[in-house]
Amino acid sequence: MNKNTWIIGFTLFAMFFGAGNLIFPPNLGLDSGEYFWPSILAFALTGIGLPLLGVVVGALDKQGYIGSLNKISPKFSVVFLVIIYLTIGPLFAIPRTASTSFEMTVTPIAHTNSNLALFIFTVIYFFIVLYLCINPSKMVDRIGSLLTPLLLVTILAMIIKGFIDFGGNAPSQSAEAFTSGFAGFSQGFTNGYLTMDAIAAIAFSMIVVNAVKATGVTNANKIFKQTLLAGLIAAIALMFIYISLGFIGNHMDVSQEKIASLTAKDQNIGTYLLTTMADVGFGTFGKYLLGIIVALACLTTACGLIVSVSEYFHRILPKISYKIYVIGFTLISFILANQGLNSVITMSVPVLSIVYPVAITSVFLILIARFVPTKPIAQQIPVAIVSIVSILSVVHTQGWVKMSFIDSLPLKDYSLEWFPIAVVTTIIGYIVATMVKNQKPIVYEKD
């Protein structure tokens, strides 16, 4: 394993590690009580395992997910990827990184949340993003060798102090949903799944593969190996931080009255735990330390998303240069970060809820086809059915049209109602494929 692999791995870690990834683990740790370990390991299984799988599967075809999804259907590939890149890019996730940074850095330190302060902050924020992203090959080096070490050092400082301050306490009292080890596993599994990082993996895989190629690696098997190693580096770093933050949250003494008060005020409990951790550990400096961590986490995620979106659209519409896409998407993100973000989020969450099951289903179908002879129809059937079920489920959940049968689907309570359907329709797809004679098995392009 060479230096470049480490840099790419740390870059991938930083791109995945957004502000939300800071908040989820301590909250889960607090809720899980005595069932901490099954809860946090299940969280890692879906919150880290699925994204890692998503990145690695993207390296199976030399064209990445564009090539793999084209094997299912060229039209599906374009529509699906455009929706993914726009939703997790300039129309939702990138503006949110800026607004989250502002709310957790400027607001608590300067005690202001005025529109002017937000405008000034986002000008500086997106100027830095633009500077880092205008050259994608340098972006990997700058994040992997400069920003990520700084991010890791600041997080480690808070984690070490958190262990000292809270590690000796008794575990917290389990929340109502955590009645057993299996219940804790189920809650952790669902919470990790709901981070939706697997969607970002589809976007980030292109950056990782291109970064590996930029080091001079051209052999398909070596590209896959280096991508896997980089993914494992990112996964191990995420695992360490998730378990550490979760463990500290698990040993923080927060009364049920305080939790009820935070819930009544619609305040995020995970944010409260992080703020408390920083205040107890570092006093007044704590809010600055937490601000640095959040700003770096959001900045690196925004850079990864800008580069991913710009590279994808330059690939399908090459007449417009990569730099123009970077400038355009950065500008759109800047505008949305300053106005109408709540309405954008309201529209984006249902879209993400539809594409997420389709994304995970597609990743597993591509992986299966790598080892089992697969005709296109075997992939098309489960993707089509899962897409329909996801759309109907979101329509029902949002209250647009009530369909009572949706609530009776297995695993609906865990937002996994699509999973049994994906398994069954995949089996049906392979059975149907044996009867289709005019299709040849899918072959992924390696060189």
mmCIF file of N, CA and C in Angstrom, residues 153-209:
data_model
loop_
_atom_site.group_PDB
_atom_site.id
_atom_site.type_symbol
_atom_site.label_atom_id
_atom_site.label_comp_id
_atom_site.label_asym_id
_atom_site.label_seq_id
_atom_site.Cartn_x
_atom_site.Cartn_y
_atom_site.Cartn_z
ATOM 1 N N VAL A 153 -7.177 15.342 13.595
ATOM 2 C CA VAL A 153 -6.540 15.824 14.832
ATOM 3 C C VAL A 153 -7.560 16.494 15.743
ATOM 4 N N THR A 154 -8.415 17.347 15.167
ATOM 5 C CA THR A 154 -9.414 18.044 15.985
ATOM 6 C C THR A 154 -10.452 17.071 16.552
ATOM 7 N N ILE A 155 -10.873 16.095 15.739
ATOM 8 C CA ILE A 155 -11.829 15.097 16.234
ATOM 9 C C ILE A 155 -11.192 14.251 17.333
ATOM 10 N N LEU A 156 -9.940 13.836 17.117
ATOM 11 C CA LEU A 156 -9.252 13.021 18.117
ATOM 12 C C LEU A 156 -9.106 13.767 19.435
ATOM 13 N N ALA A 157 -8.827 15.073 19.356
ATOM 14 C CA ALA A 157 -8.706 15.878 20.576
ATOM 15 C C ALA A 157 -10.002 15.833 21.376
ATOM 16 N N MET A 158 -11.134 15.976 20.687
ATOM 17 C CA MET A 158 -12.417 15.964 21.383
ATOM 18 C C MET A 158 -12.759 14.562 21.882
ATOM 19 N N ILE A 159 -12.413 13.537 21.104
ATOM 20 C CA ILE A 159 -12.696 12.159 21.516
ATOM 21 C C ILE A 159 -11.893 11.784 22.764
ATOM 22 N N ILE A 160 -10.594 12.088 22.756
ATOM 23 C CA ILE A 160 -9.739 11.751 23.905
ATOM 24 C C ILE A 160 -10.234 12.443 25.170
ATOM 25 N N LYS A 161 -10.550 13.740 25.043
ATOM 26 C CA LYS A 161 -11.067 14.475 26.209
ATOM 27 C C LYS A 161 -12.435 13.940 26.621
ATOM 28 N N GLY A 162 -13.240 13.520 25.650
ATOM 29 C CA GLY A 162 -14.545 12.946 25.958
ATOM 30 C C GLY A 162 -14.425 11.654 26.746
ATOM 31 N N PHE A 163 -13.452 10.809 26.375
ATOM 32 C CA PHE A 163 -13.213 9.573 27.126
ATOM 33 C C PHE A 163 -12.803 9.885 28.571
ATOM 34 N N ILE A 164 -11.952 10.903 28.720
ATOM 35 C CA ILE A 164 -11.490 11.279 30.063
ATOM 36 C C ILE A 164 -12.650 11.800 30.913
ATOM 37 N N ASP A 165 -13.496 12.629 30.302
ATOM 38 C CA ASP A 165 -14.578 13.277 31.053
ATOM 39 C C ASP A 165 -15.762 12.357 31.330
ATOM 40 N N PHE A 166 -16.090 11.481 30.370
ATOM 41 C CA PHE A 166 -17.336 10.710 30.486
ATOM 42 C C PHE A 166 -17.144 9.194 30.508
ATOM 43 N N GLY A 167 -15.962 8.721 30.112
ATOM 44 C CA GLY A 167 -15.753 7.281 29.957
ATOM 45 C C GLY A 167 -15.972 6.471 31.221
ATOM 46 N N GLY A 168 -15.771 7.093 32.381
ATOM 47 C CA GLY A 168 -15.930 6.377 33.642
ATOM 48 C C GLY A 168 -17.352 6.297 34.143
ATOM 49 N N ASN A 169 -18.264 6.995 33.476
ATOM 50 C CA ASN A 169 -19.666 6.981 33.906
ATOM 51 C C ASN A 169 -20.333 5.653 33.559
ATOM 52 N N ALA A 170 -21.421 5.362 34.241
ATOM 53 C CA ALA A 170 -22.222 4.179 33.914
ATOM 54 C C ALA A 170 -22.943 4.413 32.595
ATOM 55 N N PRO A 171 -23.253 3.343 31.834
ATOM 56 C CA PRO A 171 -24.007 3.518 30.583
ATOM 57 C C PRO A 171 -25.342 4.199 30.832
ATOM 58 N N SER A 172 -25.801 4.906 29.824
ATOM 59 C CA SER A 172 -27.069 5.621 29.927
ATOM 60 C C SER A 172 -28.237 4.642 30.001
ATOM 61 N N GLN A 173 -29.389 5.172 30.341
ATOM 62 C CA GLN A 173 -30.603 4.350 30.378
ATOM 63 C C GLN A 173 -31.120 4.163 28.962
ATOM 64 N N SER A 174 -31.468 2.926 28.606
ATOM 65 C CA SER A 174 -31.933 2.636 27.250
ATOM 66 C C SER A 174 -33.245 3.352 26.954
ATOM 67 N N ALA A 175 -33.370 3.841 25.726
ATOM 68 C CA ALA A 175 -34.637 4.426 25.288
ATOM 69 C C ALA A 175 -35.667 3.313 25.111
ATOM 70 N N GLU A 176 -36.923 3.699 24.963
ATOM 71 C CA GLU A 176 -38.016 2.718 24.904
ATOM 72 C C GLU A 176 -37.835 1.703 23.776
ATOM 73 N N ALA A 177 -37.288 2.157 22.645
ATOM 74 C CA ALA A 177 -37.158 1.271 21.477
ATOM 75 C C ALA A 177 -36.077 0.208 21.669
ATOM 76 N N PHE A 178 -35.181 0.413 22.657
ATOM 77 C CA PHE A 178 -34.051 -0.496 22.850
ATOM 78 C C PHE A 178 -34.352 -1.443 24.014
ATOM 79 N N THR A 179 -35.159 -2.458 23.737
ATOM 80 C CA THR A 179 -35.620 -3.376 24.780
ATOM 81 C C THR A 179 -34.788 -4.649 24.866
ATOM 82 N N SER A 180 -33.940 -4.882 23.881
ATOM 83 C CA SER A 180 -33.112 -6.091 23.854
ATOM 84 C C SER A 180 -31.943 -5.866 22.909
ATOM 85 N N GLY A 181 -31.014 -6.833 22.902
ATOM 86 C CA GLY A 181 -29.889 -6.728 21.980
ATOM 87 C C GLY A 181 -30.333 -6.724 20.534
ATOM 88 N N PHE A 182 -31.343 -7.548 20.221
ATOM 89 C CA PHE A 182 -31.847 -7.596 18.845
ATOM 90 C C PHE A 182 -32.525 -6.281 18.472
ATOM 91 N N ALA A 183 -33.294 -5.713 19.424
ATOM 92 C CA ALA A 183 -33.947 -4.425 19.161
ATOM 93 C C ALA A 183 -32.902 -3.337 18.946
ATOM 94 N N GLY A 184 -31.810 -3.394 19.730
ATOM 95 C CA GLY A 184 -30.724 -2.434 19.549
ATOM 96 C C GLY A 184 -30.067 -2.588 18.195
ATOM 97 N N PHE A 185 -29.853 -3.849 17.785
ATOM 98 C CA PHE A 185 -29.281 -4.121 16.459
ATOM 99 C C PHE A 185 -30.189 -3.562 15.366
ATOM 100 N N SER A 186 -31.487 -3.772 15.496
ATOM 101 C CA SER A 186 -32.452 -3.302 14.493
ATOM 102 C C SER A 186 -32.442 -1.782 14.392
ATOM 103 N N GLN A 187 -32.409 -1.110 15.552
ATOM 104 C CA GLN A 187 -32.392 0.353 15.557
ATOM 105 C C GLN A 187 -31.099 0.888 14.942
ATOM 106 N N GLY A 188 -29.970 0.284 15.309
ATOM 107 C CA GLY A 188 -28.692 0.715 14.747
ATOM 108 C C GLY A 188 -28.621 0.474 13.253
ATOM 109 N N PHE A 189 -29.110 -0.678 12.819
ATOM 110 C CA PHE A 189 -29.145 -1.030 11.393
ATOM 111 C C PHE A 189 -29.960 -0.001 10.619
ATOM 112 N N THR A 190 -31.137 0.351 11.151
ATOM 113 C CA THR A 190 -32.015 1.311 10.477
ATOM 114 C C THR A 190 -31.401 2.701 10.462
ATOM 115 N N ASN A 191 -30.807 3.127 11.591
ATOM 116 C CA ASN A 191 -30.201 4.459 11.658
ATOM 117 C C ASN A 191 -29.033 4.590 10.690
ATOM 118 N N GLY A 192 -28.223 3.537 10.569
ATOM 119 C CA GLY A 192 -27.116 3.564 9.619
ATOM 120 C C GLY A 192 -27.608 3.615 8.187
ATOM 121 N N TYR A 193 -28.661 2.864 7.917
ATOM 122 C CA TYR A 193 -29.284 2.864 6.587
ATOM 123 C C TYR A 193 -29.811 4.247 6.237
ATOM 124 N N LEU A 194 -30.411 4.926 7.240
ATOM 125 C CA LEU A 194 -31.045 6.221 6.985
ATOM 126 C C LEU A 194 -30.051 7.373 6.837
ATOM 127 N N THR A 195 -28.742 7.127 7.048
ATOM 128 C CA THR A 195 -27.774 8.182 6.744
ATOM 129 C C THR A 195 -27.730 8.463 5.244
ATOM 130 N N MET A 196 -28.158 7.480 4.436
ATOM 131 C CA MET A 196 -28.212 7.596 2.975
ATOM 132 C C MET A 196 -26.842 7.857 2.348
ATOM 133 N N ASP A 197 -25.763 7.479 3.062
ATOM 134 C CA ASP A 197 -24.421 7.670 2.511
ATOM 135 C C ASP A 197 -24.157 6.779 1.303
ATOM 136 N N ALA A 198 -24.952 5.723 1.139
ATOM 137 C CA ALA A 198 -24.755 4.839 -0.013
ATOM 138 C C ALA A 198 -25.007 5.567 -1.322
ATOM 139 N N ILE A 199 -25.877 6.582 -1.296
ATOM 140 C CA ILE A 199 -26.106 7.374 -2.507
ATOM 141 C C ILE A 199 -24.854 8.178 -2.835
ATOM 142 N N ALA A 200 -24.257 8.789 -1.805
ATOM 143 C CA ALA A 200 -23.031 9.561 -2.025
ATOM 144 C C ALA A 200 -21.918 8.670 -2.553
ATOM 145 N N ALA A 201 -21.928 7.388 -2.160
ATOM 146 C CA ALA A 201 -20.891 6.461 -2.626
ATOM 147 C C ALA A 201 -20.900 6.327 -4.136
ATOM 148 N N ILE A 202 -22.085 6.344 -4.727
ATOM 149 C CA ILE A 202 -22.189 6.258 -6.185
ATOM 150 C C ILE A 202 -21.505 7.457 -6.826
ATOM 151 N N ALA A 203 -21.672 8.627 -6.193
ATOM 152 C CA ALA A 203 -21.038 9.837 -6.720
ATOM 153 C C ALA A 203 -19.533 9.828 -6.471
ATOM 154 N N PHE A 204 -19.129 9.450 -5.255
ATOM 155 C CA PHE A 204 -17.719 9.525 -4.889
ATOM 156 C C PHE A 204 -16.862 8.458 -5.566
ATOM 157 N N SER A 205 -17.470 7.364 -6.011
ATOM 158 C CA SER A 205 -16.688 6.283 -6.622
ATOM 159 C C SER A 205 -15.922 6.780 -7.840
ATOM 160 N N MET A 206 -16.542 7.714 -8.585
ATOM 161 C CA MET A 206 -15.880 8.254 -9.774
ATOM 162 C C MET A 206 -14.612 9.018 -9.388
ATOM 163 N N ILE A 207 -14.667 9.773 -8.280
ATOM 164 C CA ILE A 207 -13.498 10.520 -7.821
ATOM 165 C C ILE A 207 -12.377 9.563 -7.440
ATOM 166 N N VAL A 208 -12.723 8.511 -6.713
ATOM 167 C CA VAL A 208 -11.717 7.553 -6.254
ATOM 168 C C VAL A 208 -11.054 6.849 -7.435
ATOM 169 N N VAL A 209 -11.860 6.358 -8.362
ATOM 170 C CA VAL A 209 -11.316 5.653 -9.529
ATOM 171 C C VAL A 209 -10.437 6.586 -10.359
#
